[in-house]
mmCIF file of C-alpha atoms in Angstrom:
data_model
loop_
_atom_site.group_PDB
_atom_site.id
_atom_site.type_symbol
_atom_site.label_atom_id
_atom_site.label_comp_id
_atom_site.label_asym_id
_atom_site.label_seq_id
_atom_site.Cartn_x
_atom_site.Cartn_y
_atom_site.Cartn_z
ATOM 1 C CA MET O 1 0.000 0.000 0.000
ATOM 2 C CA THR O 2 1.069 3.576 -0.637
ATOM 3 C CA LYS O 3 2.231 5.134 2.637
ATOM 4 C CA ILE O 4 1.283 8.738 3.398
ATOM 5 C CA LEU O 5 2.536 10.614 6.464
ATOM 6 C CA VAL O 6 0.280 13.340 7.871
ATOM 7 C CA ILE O 7 2.053 15.877 10.104
ATOM 8 C CA GLU O 8 -0.652 17.988 11.749
ATOM 9 C CA ASP O 9 -0.845 19.328 15.318
ATOM 10 C CA GLU O 10 -4.666 19.710 15.298
ATOM 11 C CA GLU O 11 -5.996 16.276 16.198
ATOM 12 C CA SER O 12 -9.401 16.607 14.526
ATOM 13 C CA ILE O 13 -7.895 17.612 11.177
ATOM 14 C CA ARG O 14 -5.240 14.922 11.392
ATOM 15 C CA GLU O 15 -7.760 12.179 12.174
ATOM 16 C CA ASN O 16 -10.133 13.302 9.411
ATOM 17 C CA ILE O 17 -7.333 13.137 6.830
ATOM 18 C CA LEU O 18 -6.204 9.711 8.057
ATOM 19 C CA GLU O 19 -9.792 8.373 7.800
ATOM 20 C CA LEU O 20 -10.058 9.719 4.263
ATOM 21 C CA LEU O 21 -6.754 8.087 3.293
ATOM 22 C CA GLU O 22 -7.813 4.763 4.796
ATOM 23 C CA ALA O 23 -11.071 4.876 2.858
ATOM 24 C CA GLU O 24 -9.051 5.378 -0.351
ATOM 25 C CA ASN O 25 -6.816 2.357 0.423
ATOM 26 C CA PHE O 26 -3.771 4.373 1.484
ATOM 27 C CA GLU O 27 -1.694 3.464 4.522
ATOM 28 C CA GLY O 28 -1.896 6.604 6.653
ATOM 29 C CA MET O 29 0.475 7.564 9.459
ATOM 30 C CA GLY O 30 -0.065 10.499 11.807
ATOM 31 C CA ALA O 31 2.423 12.757 13.594
ATOM 32 C CA ILE O 32 1.309 15.220 16.278
ATOM 33 C CA ASN O 33 4.088 17.745 15.587
ATOM 34 C CA GLY O 34 7.047 18.521 13.367
ATOM 35 C CA GLN O 35 9.637 16.780 15.527
ATOM 36 C CA VAL O 36 7.690 13.528 15.584
ATOM 37 C CA GLY O 37 7.016 13.890 11.862
ATOM 38 C CA ILE O 38 10.724 14.164 11.004
ATOM 39 C CA LYS O 39 11.491 11.059 13.073
ATOM 40 C CA LEU O 40 8.638 9.062 11.506
ATOM 41 C CA ALA O 41 9.565 10.103 7.983
ATOM 42 C CA ILE O 42 13.169 8.905 8.398
ATOM 43 C CA GLU O 43 12.066 5.645 10.042
ATOM 44 C CA GLN O 44 9.175 4.751 7.730
ATOM 45 C CA ILE O 45 10.152 6.434 4.406
ATOM 46 C CA PRO O 46 6.592 7.277 3.285
ATOM 47 C CA ASP O 47 5.639 7.694 -0.370
ATOM 48 C CA LEU O 48 4.225 11.172 0.282
ATOM 49 C CA ILE O 49 4.062 13.686 3.146
ATOM 50 C CA LEU O 50 1.213 16.063 4.040
ATOM 51 C CA CYS O 51 2.432 18.684 6.491
ATOM 52 C CA ASP O 52 0.798 21.588 8.304
ATOM 53 C CA MET O 53 2.610 24.898 7.927
ATOM 54 C CA MET O 54 1.948 26.517 11.320
ATOM 55 C CA MET O 55 3.085 24.265 14.195
ATOM 56 C CA PRO O 56 4.846 24.955 17.509
ATOM 57 C CA GLU O 57 8.566 24.184 17.976
ATOM 58 C CA VAL O 58 9.286 22.929 14.447
ATOM 59 C CA ASP O 59 7.051 24.503 11.780
ATOM 60 C CA GLY O 60 6.423 23.180 8.277
ATOM 61 C CA HIS O 61 9.442 24.933 6.786
ATOM 62 C CA GLY O 62 11.649 23.403 9.480
ATOM 63 C CA VAL O 63 10.285 19.934 8.751
ATOM 64 C CA LEU O 64 10.826 20.331 5.011
ATOM 65 C CA LYS O 65 14.361 21.669 5.449
ATOM 66 C CA ALA O 66 15.281 18.767 7.746
ATOM 67 C CA LEU O 67 13.872 16.127 5.402
ATOM 68 C CA ARG O 68 15.390 17.616 2.249
ATOM 69 C CA SER O 69 18.842 17.542 3.907
ATOM 70 C CA GLU O 70 18.471 13.836 4.735
ATOM 71 C CA PRO O 71 19.382 11.587 1.756
ATOM 72 C CA LEU O 72 16.728 8.977 2.643
ATOM 73 C CA THR O 73 13.875 11.509 2.556
ATOM 74 C CA ALA O 74 15.227 14.155 0.185
ATOM 75 C CA THR O 75 13.028 13.175 -2.785
ATOM 76 C CA ILE O 76 9.750 12.294 -1.031
ATOM 77 C CA PRO O 77 6.846 14.369 -2.457
ATOM 78 C CA PHE O 78 5.921 17.044 0.119
ATOM 79 C CA ILE O 79 2.601 18.930 0.227
ATOM 80 C CA PHE O 80 1.930 21.774 2.639
ATOM 81 C CA LEU O 81 -1.448 22.121 4.369
ATOM 82 C CA THR O 82 -1.933 25.722 5.404
ATOM 83 C CA ALA O 83 -4.572 28.235 6.375
ATOM 84 C CA LYS O 84 -2.028 30.933 5.589
ATOM 85 C CA ALA O 85 -0.828 30.969 1.990
ATOM 86 C CA ASP O 86 0.768 34.349 1.314
ATOM 87 C CA LYS O 87 3.330 34.718 -1.451
ATOM 88 C CA VAL O 88 6.317 34.936 0.910
ATOM 89 C CA ASP O 89 5.468 31.607 2.609
ATOM 90 C CA ILE O 90 4.828 29.888 -0.710
ATOM 91 C CA ARG O 91 8.073 31.234 -2.171
ATOM 92 C CA THR O 92 10.075 30.092 0.867
ATOM 93 C CA GLY O 93 8.500 26.633 0.745
ATOM 94 C CA MET O 94 9.158 26.217 -2.955
ATOM 95 C CA GLU O 95 12.799 27.256 -2.517
ATOM 96 C CA LEU O 96 13.146 24.586 0.178
ATOM 97 C CA GLY O 97 11.681 21.973 -2.166
ATOM 98 C CA ALA O 98 7.943 21.805 -1.495
ATOM 99 C CA ASP O 99 5.908 20.158 -4.256
ATOM 100 C CA ASP O 100 2.479 21.700 -3.635
ATOM 101 C CA TYR O 101 0.276 23.789 -1.322
ATOM 102 C CA ILE O 102 -3.288 23.073 -0.226
ATOM 103 C CA THR O 103 -5.205 25.790 1.577
ATOM 104 C CA LYS O 104 -7.285 24.701 4.576
ATOM 105 C CA PRO O 105 -10.158 24.078 4.657
ATOM 106 C CA CYS O 106 -10.239 21.991 1.468
ATOM 107 C CA THR O 107 -12.597 19.373 0.068
ATOM 108 C CA PRO O 108 -11.676 15.660 0.090
ATOM 109 C CA GLN O 109 -11.652 15.747 -3.716
ATOM 110 C CA GLU O 110 -9.113 18.601 -3.786
ATOM 111 C CA LEU O 111 -6.829 16.783 -1.356
ATOM 112 C CA LEU O 112 -7.065 13.439 -3.170
ATOM 113 C CA LYS O 113 -6.440 15.074 -6.551
ATOM 114 C CA ALA O 114 -3.302 16.813 -5.250
ATOM 115 C CA ILE O 115 -2.063 13.510 -3.805
ATOM 116 C CA ALA O 116 -2.752 11.637 -7.057
ATOM 117 C CA ILE O 117 -0.892 14.232 -9.148
ATOM 118 C CA ARG O 118 2.198 14.127 -6.910
ATOM 119 C CA LEU O 119 2.289 10.333 -6.737
ATOM 120 C CA GLU O 120 2.019 10.043 -10.518
ATOM 121 C CA LYS O 121 4.787 12.600 -10.978
ATOM 122 C CA GLN O 122 6.969 10.624 -8.563
ATOM 123 C CA LYS O 123 6.337 7.439 -10.555
ATOM 124 C CA THR O 124 7.481 9.224 -13.706
ATOM 125 C CA ILE O 125 10.656 10.372 -11.964
ATOM 126 C CA SER O 126 11.271 6.842 -10.674
ATOM 127 C CA ARG O 127 10.840 5.380 -14.157
ATOM 128 C CA HIS O 128 13.320 7.917 -15.528
ATOM 129 C CA SER O 129 15.782 7.114 -12.722
ATOM 130 C CA GLN O 130 15.451 3.397 -13.433
ATOM 131 C CA LYS O 131 16.085 4.017 -17.118
ATOM 132 C CA THR O 132 19.199 6.030 -16.269
ATOM 133 C CA LEU O 133 20.366 3.270 -13.921
ATOM 134 C CA ASP O 134 19.830 0.647 -16.620
ATOM 135 C CA GLU O 135 21.849 2.740 -19.078
ATOM 136 C CA LEU O 136 24.605 3.086 -16.490
ATOM 137 C CA ARG O 137 24.708 -0.676 -15.957
ATOM 138 C CA THR O 138 24.897 -1.206 -19.721
ATOM 139 C CA ASN O 139 27.686 1.351 -20.122
ATOM 140 C CA ILE O 140 29.709 -0.216 -17.300
ATOM 141 C CA SER O 141 29.171 -3.766 -18.551
ATOM 142 C CA MET O 142 30.268 -2.756 -22.059
ATOM 143 C CA SER O 143 33.265 -0.550 -21.242
ATOM 144 C CA LEU O 144 34.752 -1.748 -17.950
ATOM 145 C CA PRO O 145 35.690 -5.337 -18.955
ATOM 146 C CA HIS O 146 37.213 -4.132 -22.239
ATOM 147 C CA GLU O 147 39.185 -1.307 -20.619
ATOM 148 C CA LEU O 148 40.597 -3.605 -17.935
ATOM 149 C CA ARG O 149 41.296 -6.496 -20.303
ATOM 150 C CA THR O 150 43.163 -4.474 -22.953
ATOM 151 C CA PRO O 151 46.140 -3.397 -20.781
ATOM 152 C CA LEU O 152 46.097 -6.749 -18.971
ATOM 153 C CA ASN O 153 46.418 -8.582 -22.291
ATOM 154 C CA ALA O 154 49.468 -6.494 -23.162
ATOM 155 C CA ILE O 155 51.064 -7.038 -19.728
ATOM 156 C CA LEU O 156 50.472 -10.791 -19.748
ATOM 157 C CA GLY O 157 51.283 -11.270 -23.435
ATOM 158 C CA PHE O 158 54.608 -9.419 -23.445
ATOM 159 C CA SER O 159 55.732 -10.813 -20.091
ATOM 160 C CA GLU O 160 54.990 -14.387 -21.199
ATOM 161 C CA LEU O 161 56.874 -13.800 -24.451
ATOM 162 C CA ILE O 162 59.923 -12.489 -22.577
ATOM 163 C CA LEU O 163 59.869 -15.432 -20.149
ATOM 164 C CA SER O 164 59.569 -18.058 -22.880
ATOM 165 C CA GLU O 165 61.833 -16.493 -25.530
ATOM 166 C CA TYR O 166 64.324 -14.358 -23.573
ATOM 167 C CA GLN O 167 67.282 -16.493 -24.704
ATOM 168 C CA VAL O 168 66.720 -15.746 -28.387
ATOM 169 C CA LEU O 169 65.279 -12.232 -28.193
ATOM 170 C CA GLU O 170 67.385 -9.169 -28.930
ATOM 171 C CA GLU O 171 68.004 -6.818 -26.010
ATOM 172 C CA SER O 172 66.308 -3.985 -27.912
ATOM 173 C CA ASP O 173 63.191 -6.140 -28.426
ATOM 174 C CA ILE O 174 63.061 -7.001 -24.735
ATOM 175 C CA LEU O 175 63.396 -3.332 -23.761
ATOM 176 C CA GLU O 176 60.600 -2.411 -26.157
ATOM 177 C CA MET O 177 58.346 -5.081 -24.647
ATOM 178 C CA ILE O 178 59.149 -3.900 -21.119
ATOM 179 C CA GLY O 179 58.191 -0.393 -22.225
ATOM 180 C CA GLN O 180 54.842 -1.713 -23.495
ATOM 181 C CA ILE O 181 54.305 -3.534 -20.200
ATOM 182 C CA GLN O 182 55.011 -0.359 -18.248
ATOM 183 C CA THR O 183 52.698 1.739 -20.455
ATOM 184 C CA SER O 184 49.894 -0.790 -20.047
ATOM 185 C CA GLY O 185 50.507 -0.945 -16.301
ATOM 186 C CA HIS O 186 50.188 2.838 -16.024
ATOM 187 C CA ARG O 187 46.975 2.749 -18.049
ATOM 188 C CA LEU O 188 45.506 0.038 -15.838
ATOM 189 C CA TYR O 189 46.570 1.884 -12.687
ATOM 190 C CA ARG O 190 44.905 5.100 -13.879
ATOM 191 C CA LEU O 191 41.687 3.273 -14.763
ATOM 192 C CA ILE O 192 41.497 1.751 -11.289
ATOM 193 C CA GLN O 193 42.385 5.053 -9.574
ATOM 194 C CA ASN O 194 39.655 6.914 -11.486
ATOM 195 C CA PHE O 195 37.145 4.190 -10.728
ATOM 196 C CA LEU O 196 37.926 4.401 -6.988
ATOM 197 C CA LEU O 197 38.041 8.217 -6.997
ATOM 198 C CA TYR O 198 34.615 8.543 -8.579
ATOM 199 C CA ALA O 199 33.170 6.119 -6.018
ATOM 200 C CA GLU O 200 34.838 8.156 -3.246
ATOM 201 C CA LEU O 201 33.313 11.394 -4.576
ATOM 202 C CA GLU O 202 29.840 9.845 -4.730
ATOM 203 C CA ILE O 203 30.196 8.816 -1.076
ATOM 204 C CA ALA O 204 31.450 12.295 -0.119
ATOM 205 C CA ALA O 205 28.379 13.866 -1.747
ATOM 206 C CA THR O 206 26.186 12.296 0.957
ATOM 207 C CA ASN O 207 28.526 12.994 3.892
ATOM 208 C CA PRO O 208 28.233 16.553 5.331
ATOM 209 C CA GLU O 209 31.464 16.236 7.336
ATOM 210 C CA LEU O 210 33.509 15.172 4.293
ATOM 211 C CA LEU O 211 31.948 17.975 2.240
ATOM 212 C CA LYS O 212 32.828 20.547 4.913
ATOM 213 C CA GLU O 213 36.398 19.265 5.058
ATOM 214 C CA MET O 214 36.732 19.447 1.268
ATOM 215 C CA ARG O 215 35.381 22.996 1.085
ATOM 216 C CA ASN O 216 37.642 24.210 3.898
ATOM 217 C CA SER O 217 40.803 23.133 2.040
ATOM 218 C CA GLU O 218 43.050 25.732 0.426
ATOM 219 C CA PHE O 219 46.044 25.885 -1.904
ATOM 220 C CA SER O 220 48.173 28.803 -3.069
ATOM 221 C CA CYS O 221 50.946 28.978 -5.690
ATOM 222 C CA VAL O 222 48.481 27.656 -8.273
ATOM 223 C CA LYS O 223 50.531 28.862 -11.246
ATOM 224 C CA SER O 224 53.574 26.730 -10.434
ATOM 225 C CA LEU O 225 51.538 23.557 -9.845
ATOM 226 C CA LEU O 226 49.418 23.899 -12.974
ATOM 227 C CA SER O 227 52.364 24.787 -15.194
ATOM 228 C CA GLN O 228 54.275 21.692 -14.070
ATOM 229 C CA LYS O 229 51.257 19.405 -14.367
ATOM 230 C CA ALA O 230 50.309 20.754 -17.799
ATOM 231 C CA ARG O 231 53.787 20.169 -19.208
ATOM 232 C CA GLN O 232 53.775 16.608 -17.846
ATOM 233 C CA GLN O 233 50.456 15.912 -19.583
ATOM 234 C CA ALA O 234 51.639 17.422 -22.860
ATOM 235 C CA LYS O 235 54.835 15.352 -22.762
ATOM 236 C CA HIS O 236 52.866 12.193 -21.984
ATOM 237 C CA ALA O 237 50.608 12.863 -25.003
ATOM 238 C CA ASN O 238 53.556 13.817 -27.258
ATOM 239 C CA ARG O 239 51.945 17.247 -27.681
ATOM 240 C CA THR O 240 54.547 19.498 -25.996
ATOM 241 C CA ASP O 241 54.597 21.980 -28.890
ATOM 242 C CA ASP O 242 50.784 22.225 -28.905
ATOM 243 C CA LEU O 243 50.453 23.285 -25.250
ATOM 244 C CA GLN O 244 49.827 26.980 -24.582
ATOM 245 C CA LEU O 245 49.739 28.447 -21.049
ATOM 246 C CA ASN O 246 48.190 31.701 -19.845
ATOM 247 C CA LEU O 247 48.277 31.369 -16.056
ATOM 248 C CA GLN O 248 47.563 33.885 -13.309
ATOM 249 C CA ASP O 249 48.617 32.959 -9.781
ATOM 250 C CA ALA O 250 45.951 32.656 -7.089
ATOM 251 C CA SER O 251 44.860 30.904 -3.923
ATOM 252 C CA VAL O 252 41.971 28.490 -4.413
ATOM 253 C CA ALA O 253 39.594 26.624 -2.052
ATOM 254 C CA MET O 254 40.797 23.151 -3.051
ATOM 255 C CA ASP O 255 43.816 21.040 -2.154
ATOM 256 C CA SER O 256 46.697 20.597 -4.599
ATOM 257 C CA VAL O 257 45.983 16.912 -5.345
ATOM 258 C CA ARG O 258 42.398 17.528 -6.466
ATOM 259 C CA LEU O 259 43.314 20.664 -8.413
ATOM 260 C CA ALA O 260 46.056 18.761 -10.233
ATOM 261 C CA LYS O 261 43.550 15.988 -10.979
ATOM 262 C CA ILE O 262 41.199 18.481 -12.629
ATOM 263 C CA VAL O 263 43.987 19.757 -14.896
ATOM 264 C CA GLU O 264 45.133 16.201 -15.668
ATOM 265 C CA GLU O 265 41.686 15.085 -16.793
ATOM 266 C CA LEU O 266 40.854 18.241 -18.749
ATOM 267 C CA LEU O 267 44.150 18.230 -20.641
ATOM 268 C CA ASP O 268 44.030 14.468 -21.216
ATOM 269 C CA ASN O 269 40.574 14.937 -22.729
ATOM 270 C CA ALA O 270 41.699 17.897 -24.858
ATOM 271 C CA PHE O 271 44.764 16.089 -26.229
ATOM 272 C CA LYS O 272 42.814 12.867 -26.824
ATOM 273 C CA PHE O 273 40.055 14.527 -28.861
ATOM 274 C CA SER O 274 42.079 17.041 -30.887
ATOM 275 C CA LEU O 275 44.601 16.510 -33.670
ATOM 276 C CA GLU O 276 48.340 16.781 -33.191
ATOM 277 C CA GLY O 277 49.522 20.183 -34.389
ATOM 278 C CA THR O 278 46.442 22.039 -33.130
ATOM 279 C CA PRO O 279 46.747 24.238 -30.002
ATOM 280 C CA VAL O 280 45.504 23.328 -26.522
ATOM 281 C CA LEU O 281 45.279 26.385 -24.261
ATOM 282 C CA LEU O 282 45.201 26.242 -20.446
ATOM 283 C CA SER O 283 44.172 29.547 -18.857
ATOM 284 C CA THR O 284 43.538 30.750 -15.303
ATOM 285 C CA PHE O 285 42.464 34.089 -13.872
ATOM 286 C CA VAL O 286 40.587 35.536 -10.892
ATOM 287 C CA GLU O 287 37.364 37.505 -11.291
ATOM 288 C CA ASN O 288 34.905 38.610 -8.573
ATOM 289 C CA GLN O 289 36.525 36.430 -5.902
ATOM 290 C CA THR O 290 36.264 33.415 -8.208
ATOM 291 C CA PHE O 291 39.138 31.365 -9.596
ATOM 292 C CA ILE O 292 38.430 30.470 -13.235
ATOM 293 C CA LEU O 293 40.311 27.712 -15.053
ATOM 294 C CA SER O 294 39.631 26.850 -18.684
ATOM 295 C CA VAL O 295 40.986 24.445 -21.286
ATOM 296 C CA LYS O 296 40.374 25.189 -24.948
ATOM 297 C CA ASP O 297 41.063 22.835 -27.861
ATOM 298 C CA GLN O 298 40.140 22.533 -31.534
ATOM 299 C CA GLY O 299 38.897 18.953 -31.473
ATOM 300 C CA ARG O 300 35.692 17.445 -32.768
ATOM 301 C CA GLY O 301 33.643 18.991 -29.948
ATOM 302 C CA MET O 302 30.342 17.928 -28.392
ATOM 303 C CA THR O 303 26.722 18.542 -29.299
ATOM 304 C CA ALA O 304 24.345 20.318 -26.915
ATOM 305 C CA ASP O 305 22.623 16.986 -26.203
ATOM 306 C CA GLN O 306 25.926 15.296 -25.373
ATOM 307 C CA ILE O 307 26.873 18.104 -22.985
ATOM 308 C CA ALA O 308 23.492 17.805 -21.257
ATOM 309 C CA GLN O 309 23.888 14.013 -20.942
ATOM 310 C CA LEU O 310 27.420 14.104 -19.531
ATOM 311 C CA GLU O 311 27.802 11.455 -16.826
ATOM 312 C CA ALA O 312 30.137 8.753 -15.579
ATOM 313 C CA TYR O 313 30.763 5.644 -17.699
ATOM 314 C CA ARG O 314 29.307 7.248 -20.830
ATOM 315 C CA GLN O 315 31.387 7.777 -23.958
ATOM 316 C CA PHE O 316 29.786 9.388 -26.983
ATOM 317 C CA ASP O 317 30.425 7.943 -30.459
ATOM 318 C CA ARG O 318 32.628 5.242 -28.887
ATOM 319 C CA LYS O 319 32.095 2.771 -31.745
ATOM 320 C CA LEU O 320 32.621 5.431 -34.401
ATOM 321 C CA TYR O 321 35.959 6.675 -33.048
ATOM 322 C CA GLN O 322 37.212 3.528 -31.236
ATOM 323 C CA GLN O 323 38.407 5.626 -28.303
ATOM 324 C CA ALA O 324 39.781 4.210 -25.072
ATOM 325 C CA GLY O 325 38.636 5.030 -21.557
ATOM 326 C CA LEU O 326 35.691 4.667 -19.205
ATOM 327 C CA GLY O 327 34.221 8.118 -19.809
ATOM 328 C CA LEU O 328 35.079 9.086 -16.217
ATOM 329 C CA GLY O 329 37.402 12.034 -16.829
ATOM 330 C CA LEU O 330 34.933 14.893 -17.281
ATOM 331 C CA ALA O 331 32.503 13.297 -14.808
ATOM 332 C CA ILE O 332 35.222 13.334 -12.130
ATOM 333 C CA VAL O 333 36.035 16.977 -12.879
ATOM 334 C CA GLN O 334 32.356 17.933 -12.753
ATOM 335 C CA ARG O 335 31.847 16.143 -9.430
ATOM 336 C CA LEU O 336 34.989 17.608 -7.863
ATOM 337 C CA VAL O 337 33.964 21.119 -8.839
ATOM 338 C CA GLU O 338 30.381 20.735 -7.599
ATOM 339 C CA LEU O 339 31.474 19.259 -4.250
ATOM 340 C CA HIS O 340 33.798 22.226 -3.716
ATOM 341 C CA GLY O 341 30.987 24.710 -4.304
ATOM 342 C CA GLY O 342 32.079 25.649 -7.819
ATOM 343 C CA GLU O 343 30.615 25.560 -11.329
ATOM 344 C CA PHE O 344 31.451 23.407 -14.356
ATOM 345 C CA LYS O 345 30.580 24.453 -17.905
ATOM 346 C CA ILE O 346 31.305 23.186 -21.424
ATOM 347 C CA GLU O 347 30.986 25.360 -24.514
ATOM 348 C CA SER O 348 31.422 23.647 -27.876
ATOM 349 C CA LEU O 349 31.471 25.617 -31.098
ATOM 350 C CA PRO O 350 30.996 23.970 -34.535
ATOM 351 C CA PRO O 351 33.305 20.972 -35.193
ATOM 352 C CA GLN O 352 37.030 21.722 -35.462
ATOM 353 C CA GLN O 353 36.557 25.295 -34.178
ATOM 354 C CA ALA O 354 36.757 25.157 -30.385
ATOM 355 C CA THR O 355 35.681 23.315 -27.262
ATOM 356 C CA ILE O 356 36.087 25.211 -24.002
ATOM 357 C CA VAL O 357 35.734 23.516 -20.625
ATOM 358 C CA CYS O 358 35.484 26.081 -17.838
ATOM 359 C CA VAL O 359 35.819 25.478 -14.091
ATOM 360 C CA SER O 360 34.948 28.142 -11.506
ATOM 361 C CA LEU O 361 36.018 27.728 -7.869
ATOM 362 C CA PRO O 362 35.947 29.933 -4.758
ATOM 363 C CA VAL O 363 39.259 31.663 -3.988
#
């Protein structure tokens, strides 16, 4: 049965609503005040919440704020019951995440219609979430085994060849094979590190203490770090002559490891998806107490739909371009920036003109 929590301090109103819900085959639960309502909501996880606005101790806004900050209850449809429905109250409630308002007194039909609309909307959201989850599973199942197996095949294949044929192989051939083993090992290591990092960031997103710790971090001497990291990435991609730097020093609200990771992923992406001989520009500057970092390349770019659908484990046109990777790079950058209270934006002009990835962080 669909569970509906009714948080109402007036007993007669609360009991009337619960009787109506029972008659309509809903499982109704009552809470005599906001504090009890918050506790019940977290314990029972109802499908919908009806909550009075004006209550002693914890009012409706307080209940909504508490439940929206709790991951288990953050997405439960929430309808206010109120005798007072001025624009300021409605605006405040909507900003906190309320789904609807019903002015008391109301007819049973009005209440039931509002409930039906919200439950149907929630079903639609759930179906969309399930579809997204199914796509994620498909993307992981298609890309992860291949991306792990490819470097492993090289490591195992070359090492077995060296072990079985080392007596007849030339020293130069052995050194070349060892180089291939090392390259594949680095690729495998990076894949695993990115996989673990993205999982770590998803966990941090639901942990207020970790989020606070991340946002209280700070690093200065940005120019030196980014210049060194950028040159390493360009050398690794054999694109040293294509790298252009325009860096302004600053202090940023992020530690050096995470900032370096952002530059690593953005430049790796820019070099991977642009042709050798075309410029890749890394820029930084400070504007209105905001540190802005951007990477610009002249690669094939992204469509507006692809930018909107950016997420982990998704690679666009993978079969067409036969590109390597899990599609985690930009997703990691986006998550890092969001968790540090910043903004992430991609602007892609017509193919072969320019793609600009811009990161804004507090200074």
